[in-house]
């Protein structure tokens, strides 16, 4: 069989621990036999980040900006334990944070739905993608513990000398005080990433905030989204048959629970933090979440939402075969290959991505799965496979499906 050709390389960001092991299995068994894979390889494994003074992370992000599509393996974000374990010269920053800052991107997380892994919410039939604004608000707030009676004010002093003052509160006794901010430029990037991703994935976009209570702060978010939609995206949305919808966060929460799924939910920073964990759990498994970082211009970096699965890696180092779920890692590759196919007009690459995803899900539906899924499946007689056995079962189905073409 001829392998599928590629034009432009994917930016490949290798990572750490168990996911680095899976990365190799997935490439060897499910990609290289079928695709003449073109990648520009960056090793973001912690040892190589240390060797390069973390320059490799920056270089990989710049390459993503150049080529437009990247696929990333999970990586360790160092803490004090990791500094010791890897003998690091410093506690390098989170690679995801570095890449997100360079690409000015928004993270979209989508659950992978498989037959036999049922969401807790019965009426959810399609995935709900959550987009979290990753700048400002309470995450960059300054706070004061008010010791006793006094007046609190919010003061803005412009470079041109303008002074705007608002009284926050006349305290009669002790209390607490918080000042937070956001930036028009960051909200605009967030909005454009959301509209761009909705067009790419052909899903409706919902955005929630609390503009009735926060008449300037949240209202600004609402207005920026609406203005950018009207000026840049309305026609494209209408042509694609999708809609943009704003509502209050409490209304949206109720609608999400009653819905069938199949849309993107854009959230402010705190709402997204809370709601993404709620959705991941309600859909069944952290190992079944994909994540894509999207810049305002549509540049995409695909990855699994889970980490490096450290506990399994130590078992692997002891020579044990682990049952680590590779599905989200495989879907990071298929997401990236599909996007590359779309950009370069290679429909065979898109079809391959569809078939590989279907082979992963059909294998689960046939009762063959890793331990994390076997523990929660509603299928009778599910078999627990090791990662390698599961990947082999996927390959068998994939070969059959490709041969049918
Ligand atoms: P984790 O790697 O997501 O794993 C937490 C637990 O979830 C695992 O111990 C395992 O449970 C289960 N799990 C996650 N993915 C799984 C999979 N594919 N198959 C089966 N089970 C899976 O989180 P962590 O242990 O908190 O973090 C480990 C490292 O990952 C940290 O150094 C952290 O910095 C990094 N991290 C990276 C990213 C990223 O690069 N995007 C994201 C998050 C964390 P059992 O042990 O019960 O089987
Ligand atoms: Mg959280």
Short mmCIF file of C-alpha atoms and ligand atoms in Angstrom, two decimals:
data_model
loop_
_atom_site.label_atom_id
_atom_site.label_comp_id
_atom_site.label_asym_id
_atom_site.label_seq_id
_atom_site.Cartn_x
_atom_site.Cartn_y
_atom_site.Cartn_z
CA UNK A 1 0.00 0.00 0.00
CA UNK A 2 1.26 3.49 -0.86
CA UNK A 3 1.75 5.73 2.12
CA UNK A 4 -0.16 9.02 2.14
CA UNK A 5 2.07 11.94 1.22
CA UNK A 6 2.33 15.28 2.99
CA UNK A 7 3.36 18.72 1.73
CA UNK A 8 4.01 20.88 4.78
CA UNK A 9 5.59 19.47 7.94
CA UNK A 10 3.72 19.22 11.20
CA UNK A 11 5.52 20.68 14.17
CA UNK A 12 6.05 17.66 16.43
CA UNK A 13 6.66 18.40 20.12
CA UNK A 14 7.79 15.31 21.98
CA UNK A 15 7.27 15.11 25.73
CA UNK A 16 7.79 13.17 28.93
CA UNK A 17 7.26 9.94 30.83
CA UNK A 18 4.46 7.52 29.89
CA UNK A 19 3.06 9.74 27.18
CA UNK A 20 6.52 9.85 25.56
CA UNK A 21 6.48 6.04 25.47
CA UNK A 22 2.94 6.04 23.99
CA UNK A 23 4.03 8.67 21.46
CA UNK A 24 6.58 6.19 20.03
CA UNK A 25 4.06 3.28 19.96
CA UNK A 26 1.45 5.44 18.21
CA UNK A 27 3.90 6.67 15.58
CA UNK A 28 5.36 3.23 14.88
CA UNK A 29 2.09 1.29 14.79
CA UNK A 30 -0.60 3.71 13.65
CA UNK A 31 1.07 6.50 11.68
CA UNK A 32 4.36 5.61 9.99
CA UNK A 33 3.05 2.46 8.23
CA UNK A 34 0.32 4.53 6.54
CA UNK A 35 1.54 8.11 6.27
CA UNK A 36 4.80 9.39 4.83
CA UNK A 37 4.99 11.54 7.92
CA UNK A 38 6.67 14.92 7.52
CA UNK A 39 7.41 16.57 10.83
CA UNK A 40 9.77 19.16 12.19
CA UNK A 41 10.76 17.54 15.48
CA UNK A 42 11.26 19.39 18.77
CA UNK A 43 12.15 17.42 21.88
CA UNK A 44 10.34 19.10 24.78
CA UNK A 45 11.29 16.26 27.13
CA UNK A 46 12.49 17.82 30.38
CA UNK A 47 16.11 16.69 29.90
CA UNK A 48 16.32 18.50 26.57
CA UNK A 49 14.56 21.60 27.90
CA UNK A 50 17.29 21.69 30.57
CA UNK A 51 20.06 21.23 27.98
CA UNK A 52 18.75 24.07 25.84
CA UNK A 53 17.84 26.43 28.69
CA UNK A 54 14.20 25.94 27.57
CA UNK A 55 15.03 27.53 24.20
CA UNK A 56 13.58 24.42 22.50
CA UNK A 57 10.11 25.31 23.82
CA UNK A 58 10.34 28.81 22.39
CA UNK A 59 11.66 27.45 19.07
CA UNK A 60 8.81 24.94 18.82
CA UNK A 61 6.25 27.70 19.36
CA UNK A 62 7.90 29.89 16.71
CA UNK A 63 7.88 26.95 14.28
CA UNK A 64 4.15 26.51 15.00
CA UNK A 65 3.59 30.12 14.10
CA UNK A 66 5.50 29.53 10.86
CA UNK A 67 3.78 26.29 9.74
CA UNK A 68 0.34 26.72 11.36
CA UNK A 69 -0.15 23.25 12.87
CA UNK A 70 1.55 21.44 15.76
CA UNK A 71 1.01 18.24 17.72
CA UNK A 72 2.29 18.05 21.28
CA UNK A 73 2.95 15.24 23.73
CA UNK A 74 2.23 15.86 27.43
CA UNK A 75 5.17 17.41 29.27
CA UNK A 76 6.25 17.76 32.88
CA UNK A 77 5.73 21.14 34.46
CA UNK A 78 8.59 21.16 36.94
CA UNK A 79 7.99 21.57 40.67
CA UNK A 80 10.48 21.15 43.53
CA UNK A 81 10.38 17.33 43.26
CA UNK A 82 11.14 17.43 39.53
CA UNK A 83 14.04 19.85 40.03
CA UNK A 84 15.64 17.17 42.23
CA UNK A 85 14.58 14.20 40.08
CA UNK A 86 16.03 15.70 36.87
CA UNK A 87 18.83 17.76 38.45
CA UNK A 88 17.45 20.95 36.91
CA UNK A 89 19.40 24.20 36.99
CA UNK A 90 16.09 26.02 37.52
CA UNK A 91 12.35 25.37 37.79
CA UNK A 92 11.53 25.84 34.10
CA UNK A 93 8.12 27.33 33.35
CA UNK A 94 5.20 25.27 32.08
CA UNK A 95 5.80 24.61 28.36
CA UNK A 96 2.09 25.03 27.73
CA UNK A 97 2.19 28.46 29.34
CA UNK A 98 5.21 29.49 27.24
CA UNK A 99 3.64 28.24 24.00
CA UNK A 100 0.27 29.80 24.80
CA UNK A 101 1.90 33.18 25.45
CA UNK A 102 3.84 33.09 22.15
CA UNK A 103 0.82 31.99 20.12
CA UNK A 104 -1.56 34.28 22.06
CA UNK A 105 -3.89 31.30 21.98
CA UNK A 106 -7.01 29.98 23.66
CA UNK A 107 -7.34 26.36 24.79
CA UNK A 108 -10.36 24.35 23.62
CA UNK A 109 -11.04 21.07 25.40
CA UNK A 110 -13.31 18.45 23.88
CA UNK A 111 -14.36 15.09 25.30
CA UNK A 112 -14.10 12.04 23.05
CA UNK A 113 -17.38 10.15 23.13
CA UNK A 114 -17.25 6.37 22.79
CA UNK A 115 -20.05 3.81 22.86
CA UNK A 116 -20.04 2.15 26.24
CA UNK A 117 -18.57 5.15 28.06
CA UNK A 118 -21.71 7.02 29.03
CA UNK A 119 -21.81 10.66 30.18
CA UNK A 120 -23.43 11.21 33.58
CA UNK A 121 -25.90 13.56 31.89
CA UNK A 122 -28.20 11.21 29.99
CA UNK A 123 -29.23 13.59 27.20
CA UNK A 124 -25.65 14.50 26.16
CA UNK A 125 -25.14 12.83 22.79
CA UNK A 126 -22.43 15.00 21.28
CA UNK A 127 -19.31 16.53 22.81
CA UNK A 128 -19.35 19.95 24.44
CA UNK A 129 -16.15 21.86 23.77
CA UNK A 130 -15.10 24.32 26.40
CA UNK A 131 -12.94 27.37 25.69
CA UNK A 132 -11.37 29.13 28.63
CA UNK A 133 -10.04 32.67 28.45
CA UNK A 134 -6.60 32.26 29.95
CA UNK A 135 -5.74 35.80 31.00
CA UNK A 136 -6.57 38.06 33.92
CA UNK A 137 -9.60 38.47 36.19
CA UNK A 138 -9.21 36.81 39.57
CA UNK A 139 -5.98 35.05 38.42
CA UNK A 140 -4.17 38.40 38.24
CA UNK A 141 -6.09 40.14 41.01
CA UNK A 142 -4.55 42.07 43.88
CA UNK A 143 -6.14 41.73 47.28
CA UNK A 144 -6.20 43.51 50.61
CA UNK A 145 -7.35 42.19 53.93
CA UNK A 146 -9.11 45.23 55.33
CA UNK A 147 -8.12 45.61 59.00
CA UNK A 148 -10.91 47.92 60.17
CA UNK A 149 -13.08 50.95 59.43
CA UNK A 150 -12.10 53.08 56.43
CA UNK A 151 -12.82 53.83 52.77
CA UNK A 152 -11.73 51.77 49.77
CA UNK A 153 -11.37 53.40 46.34
CA UNK A 154 -10.56 52.22 42.85
CA UNK A 155 -8.24 54.75 41.19
CA UNK A 156 -6.99 54.86 37.60
CA UNK A 157 -4.24 57.36 36.77
CA UNK A 158 -3.74 57.84 33.03
CA UNK A 159 -0.36 58.62 31.49
CA UNK A 160 -1.96 61.88 30.30
CA UNK A 161 -2.93 62.77 33.84
CA UNK A 162 -6.58 61.67 33.68
CA UNK A 163 -7.75 60.40 37.04
CA UNK A 164 -10.84 58.23 37.43
CA UNK A 165 -11.98 57.38 40.95
CA UNK A 166 -14.74 55.08 42.15
CA UNK A 167 -15.62 54.42 45.75
CA UNK A 168 -15.69 50.69 46.43
CA UNK A 169 -17.02 50.72 49.96
CA UNK A 170 -17.09 52.56 53.27
CA UNK A 171 -15.98 49.87 55.66
CA UNK A 172 -17.50 50.09 59.16
CA UNK A 173 -15.35 47.14 60.25
CA UNK A 174 -12.85 44.61 58.89
CA UNK A 175 -13.40 42.91 55.53
CA UNK A 176 -11.70 41.95 52.27
CA UNK A 177 -10.99 43.80 49.04
CA UNK A 178 -9.99 42.72 45.54
CA UNK A 179 -8.93 44.58 42.39
CA UNK A 180 -8.88 42.77 39.08
CA UNK A 181 -8.36 43.67 35.46
CA UNK A 182 -8.44 42.46 31.89
CA UNK A 183 -7.15 43.83 28.57
CA UNK A 184 -9.13 44.71 25.47
CA UNK A 185 -6.40 43.12 23.33
CA UNK A 186 -6.59 39.84 25.24
CA UNK A 187 -10.41 39.71 25.10
CA UNK A 188 -10.26 40.42 21.35
CA UNK A 189 -7.78 37.58 20.79
CA UNK A 190 -9.96 35.27 22.85
CA UNK A 191 -13.03 36.21 20.81
CA UNK A 192 -11.24 35.72 17.47
CA UNK A 193 -9.85 32.33 18.56
CA UNK A 194 -13.37 31.24 19.51
CA UNK A 195 -14.96 32.40 16.25
CA UNK A 196 -12.14 30.89 14.23
CA UNK A 197 -12.38 27.52 16.00
CA UNK A 198 -16.19 27.47 15.65
CA UNK A 199 -15.83 27.95 11.88
CA UNK A 200 -13.16 25.23 11.69
CA UNK A 201 -15.19 22.71 13.66
CA UNK A 202 -18.58 23.86 12.29
CA UNK A 203 -20.11 24.09 15.73
CA UNK A 204 -22.30 26.79 17.27
CA UNK A 205 -20.54 29.11 19.69
CA UNK A 206 -22.05 30.07 23.05
CA UNK A 207 -20.48 32.73 25.24
CA UNK A 208 -21.51 33.37 28.81
CA UNK A 209 -20.78 36.16 31.28
CA UNK A 210 -22.69 38.19 33.87
CA UNK A 211 -23.25 41.56 32.20
CA UNK A 212 -26.46 42.28 34.12
CA UNK A 213 -24.49 42.50 37.36
CA UNK A 214 -21.11 43.57 35.98
CA UNK A 215 -22.28 46.42 33.78
CA UNK A 216 -18.81 47.57 32.70
CA UNK A 217 -16.44 44.63 33.19
CA UNK A 218 -18.48 41.69 31.89
CA UNK A 219 -20.43 43.96 29.58
CA UNK A 220 -17.15 44.83 27.83
CA UNK A 221 -16.55 41.12 27.15
CA UNK A 222 -20.05 40.81 25.72
CA UNK A 223 -19.64 43.93 23.55
CA UNK A 224 -16.22 42.92 22.20
CA UNK A 225 -17.53 39.49 21.19
CA UNK A 226 -20.59 41.03 19.52
CA UNK A 227 -18.62 43.75 17.68
CA UNK A 228 -16.03 41.31 16.32
CA UNK A 229 -18.79 38.88 15.35
CA UNK A 230 -20.71 41.57 13.46
CA UNK A 231 -17.66 43.00 11.72
CA UNK A 232 -15.66 39.88 10.87
CA UNK A 233 -17.60 36.64 11.30
CA UNK A 234 -21.37 37.05 10.88
CA UNK A 235 -21.35 36.32 7.15
CA UNK A 236 -18.98 33.37 7.50
CA UNK A 237 -21.11 31.89 10.28
CA UNK A 238 -24.27 32.24 8.20
CA UNK A 239 -22.56 30.61 5.23
CA UNK A 240 -21.39 27.73 7.44
CA UNK A 241 -24.88 27.37 8.97
CA UNK A 242 -23.70 27.93 12.53
CA UNK A 243 -24.75 30.50 15.12
CA UNK A 244 -23.20 32.72 17.78
CA UNK A 245 -25.20 33.04 20.96
CA UNK A 246 -24.57 35.11 24.11
CA UNK A 247 -26.37 34.56 27.36
CA UNK A 248 -25.94 34.94 31.11
CA UNK A 249 -23.71 32.33 32.74
CA UNK A 250 -26.51 30.96 34.95
CA UNK A 251 -28.83 30.64 31.95
CA UNK A 252 -26.12 28.88 29.95
CA UNK A 253 -25.34 26.41 32.75
CA UNK A 254 -29.00 25.37 32.74
CA UNK A 255 -29.08 25.11 28.94
CA UNK A 256 -25.87 23.05 28.87
CA UNK A 257 -27.36 20.44 31.18
CA UNK A 258 -30.59 20.24 29.16
CA UNK A 259 -28.77 20.16 25.79
CA UNK A 260 -27.71 17.31 23.52
CA UNK A 261 -24.20 18.81 23.27
CA UNK A 262 -22.48 19.58 19.99
CA UNK A 263 -21.41 23.20 20.59
CA UNK A 264 -18.56 25.31 21.90
CA UNK A 265 -18.94 27.04 25.23
CA UNK A 266 -16.64 30.04 25.66
CA UNK A 267 -16.05 30.97 29.28
CA UNK A 268 -14.31 33.71 31.19
CA UNK A 269 -11.19 32.59 33.05
CA UNK A 270 -12.71 31.48 36.36
CA UNK A 271 -15.88 30.04 34.82
CA UNK A 272 -13.72 28.02 32.41
CA UNK A 273 -11.51 26.69 35.20
CA UNK A 274 -14.52 25.38 37.11
CA UNK A 275 -16.71 24.30 34.19
CA UNK A 276 -13.98 22.41 32.31
CA UNK A 277 -13.38 20.11 35.28
CA UNK A 278 -17.12 19.66 35.69
CA UNK A 279 -17.53 18.75 31.99
CA UNK A 280 -14.48 16.41 31.93
CA UNK A 281 -15.83 14.48 34.90
CA UNK A 282 -19.41 14.45 33.66
CA UNK A 283 -18.31 13.08 30.28
CA UNK A 284 -16.59 10.16 31.98
CA UNK A 285 -12.80 10.26 31.88
CA UNK A 286 -9.87 12.66 31.89
CA UNK A 287 -8.04 10.26 29.60
CA UNK A 288 -10.71 10.93 26.94
CA UNK A 289 -10.22 14.71 26.63
CA UNK A 290 -8.42 16.40 23.79
CA UNK A 291 -7.12 19.90 23.88
CA UNK A 292 -6.27 22.33 21.12
CA UNK A 293 -4.62 25.70 21.45
CA UNK A 294 -5.94 28.10 18.79
CA UNK A 295 -4.50 31.55 18.00
CA UNK A 296 -6.60 34.41 16.72
CA UNK A 297 -5.27 33.72 13.18
CA UNK A 298 -6.28 30.05 13.35
CA UNK A 299 -2.86 28.50 14.12
CA UNK A 300 -3.48 25.24 16.03
CA UNK A 301 -1.54 23.08 18.47
CA UNK A 302 -3.18 19.74 19.31
CA UNK A 303 -2.60 17.64 22.43
CA UNK A 304 -4.18 15.33 24.99
CA UNK A 305 -5.66 17.15 27.98
CA UNK A 306 -4.13 14.73 30.49
CA UNK A 307 -0.59 14.83 31.85
CA UNK A 308 2.37 12.49 31.50
CA UNK A 309 0.74 9.73 33.62
CA UNK A 310 3.71 9.56 35.95
CA UNK A 311 2.49 6.63 38.08
CA UNK A 312 2.23 4.42 34.98
CA UNK A 313 5.69 5.51 33.84
CA UNK A 314 7.30 4.29 37.06
CA UNK A 315 5.55 0.94 36.55
CA UNK A 316 6.88 0.92 32.97
CA UNK A 317 10.41 1.59 34.27
CA UNK A 318 10.04 -1.48 36.50
CA UNK A 319 9.44 -3.47 33.33
CA UNK A 320 5.66 -3.76 33.72
CA UNK A 321 3.34 -3.51 30.71
CA UNK A 322 0.93 -0.71 31.52
CA UNK A 323 -2.66 -0.19 30.49
CA UNK A 324 -2.41 3.52 29.75
CA UNK A 325 -5.07 4.94 27.49
CA UNK A 326 -3.52 6.31 24.26
CA UNK A 327 -6.80 7.61 22.76
CA UNK A 328 -6.37 11.31 23.54
CA UNK A 329 -2.78 11.18 22.26
CA UNK A 330 -3.95 9.50 19.04
CA UNK A 331 -6.67 12.13 18.65
CA UNK A 332 -4.06 14.87 19.02
CA UNK A 333 -2.30 13.38 15.97
CA UNK A 334 -5.52 12.93 13.99
CA UNK A 335 -6.59 16.49 14.80
CA UNK A 336 -3.26 17.81 13.53
CA UNK A 337 -3.20 15.58 10.43
CA UNK A 338 -6.78 16.53 9.54
CA UNK A 339 -6.00 20.23 9.89
CA UNK A 340 -2.83 19.83 7.78
CA UNK A 341 -4.91 17.97 5.19
CA UNK A 342 -7.45 20.78 5.10
CA UNK A 343 -4.82 23.50 4.78
CA UNK A 344 -2.83 21.67 2.10
CA UNK A 345 -5.80 20.23 0.20
CA UNK A 346 -4.83 16.60 0.89
CA UNK A 347 -8.15 14.86 1.38
CA UNK A 348 -6.46 11.46 1.88
CA UNK A 349 -4.94 12.83 5.07
CA UNK A 350 -8.37 13.93 6.32
CA UNK A 351 -9.88 10.54 5.49
CA UNK A 352 -7.01 8.79 7.24
CA UNK A 353 -7.62 10.88 10.39
CA UNK A 354 -11.34 10.02 10.31
CA UNK A 355 -10.61 6.31 9.88
CA UNK A 356 -8.03 6.20 12.65
CA UNK A 357 -10.44 7.91 15.05
CA UNK A 358 -13.23 5.53 14.05
CA UNK A 359 -10.90 2.54 14.56
CA UNK A 360 -10.11 3.74 18.11
CA UNK A 361 -13.80 4.09 18.98
CA UNK A 362 -14.88 0.86 17.26
CA UNK A 363 -12.25 -1.03 19.23
CA UNK A 364 -13.72 0.33 22.49
CA UNK A 365 -17.26 -0.42 21.30
CA UNK A 366 -16.13 -4.01 20.63
CA UNK A 367 -15.26 -4.27 24.33
CA UNK A 368 -11.50 -3.91 23.91
CA UNK A 369 -10.12 -1.09 26.03
CA UNK A 370 -7.55 0.08 28.57
CA UNK A 371 -8.12 -0.28 32.29
CA UNK A 372 -9.37 3.27 32.93
CA UNK A 373 -12.27 2.68 30.52
CA UNK A 374 -12.89 -0.94 31.53
CA UNK A 375 -13.55 0.38 35.05
CA UNK A 376 -16.36 2.70 33.95
CA UNK A 377 -17.84 1.08 30.84
CA UNK A 378 -21.47 0.03 30.65
CA UNK A 379 -20.55 -2.70 28.12
CA UNK A 380 -20.80 -6.26 29.38
CA UNK A 381 -17.67 -8.46 29.11
CA UNK A 382 -15.21 -5.64 28.49
CA UNK A 383 -11.64 -6.86 28.16
CA UNK A 384 -8.79 -4.93 29.76
CA UNK A 385 -5.84 -4.62 27.37
CA UNK A 386 -2.35 -3.22 27.79
CA UNK A 387 -1.57 -0.10 25.79
CA UNK A 388 0.30 -2.17 23.21
CA UNK A 389 -2.53 -4.70 22.86
CA UNK A 390 -5.07 -1.94 22.48
CA UNK A 391 -2.97 -0.19 19.82
CA UNK A 392 -2.56 -3.50 17.98
CA UNK A 393 -6.34 -3.99 18.02
CA UNK A 394 -6.81 -0.48 16.63
CA UNK A 395 -4.24 -1.16 13.90
CA UNK A 396 -6.11 -4.27 12.81
CA UNK A 397 -9.34 -2.30 12.38
CA UNK A 398 -7.56 0.59 10.72
CA UNK A 399 -5.93 -1.70 8.13
CA UNK A 400 -9.30 -3.24 7.27
CA UNK A 401 -10.92 0.15 6.97
CA UNK A 402 -8.12 1.55 4.76
CA UNK A 403 -8.22 -1.53 2.54
CA UNK A 404 -11.92 -0.91 1.87
CA UNK A 405 -11.24 2.44 0.21
P1 LIG B 1 -1.97 12.92 34.76
O1 LIG B 1 -0.73 12.59 34.06
O2 LIG B 1 -3.08 13.46 33.94
O3 LIG B 1 -2.46 11.63 35.51
C1 LIG B 1 -3.28 11.62 36.66
C2 LIG B 1 -3.97 10.26 36.80
O4 LIG B 1 -5.05 10.20 35.87
C3 LIG B 1 -3.08 9.09 36.43
O5 LIG B 1 -2.29 8.67 37.53
C4 LIG B 1 -4.09 8.07 35.97
O6 LIG B 1 -4.77 7.47 37.06
C5 LIG B 1 -5.11 8.94 35.25
N1 LIG B 1 -4.79 9.10 33.82
C6 LIG B 1 -4.48 10.27 33.17
N2 LIG B 1 -4.29 10.02 31.87
C7 LIG B 1 -4.47 8.72 31.68
C8 LIG B 1 -4.39 7.87 30.55
N3 LIG B 1 -4.07 8.34 29.34
N4 LIG B 1 -4.63 6.54 30.71
C9 LIG B 1 -4.95 6.05 31.92
N5 LIG B 1 -5.04 6.80 33.03
C10 LIG B 1 -4.80 8.12 32.92
O7 LIG B 1 -1.71 14.01 35.89
P2 LIG B 1 -0.57 14.10 37.01
O8 LIG B 1 -0.14 12.74 37.43
O9 LIG B 1 -1.13 15.03 37.99
O10 LIG B 1 0.63 14.81 36.29
C11 LIG B 1 1.79 14.13 35.80
C12 LIG B 1 2.65 15.15 35.08
O11 LIG B 1 1.95 15.65 33.96
C13 LIG B 1 3.03 16.34 35.94
O12 LIG B 1 4.42 16.50 35.92
C14 LIG B 1 2.33 17.51 35.28
O13 LIG B 1 3.15 18.65 35.29
C15 LIG B 1 2.13 17.04 33.87
N6 LIG B 1 0.95 17.60 33.16
C16 LIG B 1 1.14 17.97 31.87
C17 LIG B 1 0.08 18.41 31.12
C18 LIG B 1 0.32 18.80 29.68
O14 LIG B 1 1.43 18.69 29.19
N7 LIG B 1 -0.69 19.23 28.98
C19 LIG B 1 -1.20 18.49 31.68
C20 LIG B 1 -1.37 18.08 33.00
C21 LIG B 1 -0.28 17.62 33.74
P3 LIG B 1 -4.29 6.10 37.78
O15 LIG B 1 -2.91 6.39 38.28
O16 LIG B 1 -5.32 5.95 38.85
O17 LIG B 1 -4.33 5.02 36.76
MG1 LIG B 2 -9.06 23.71 37.43
#
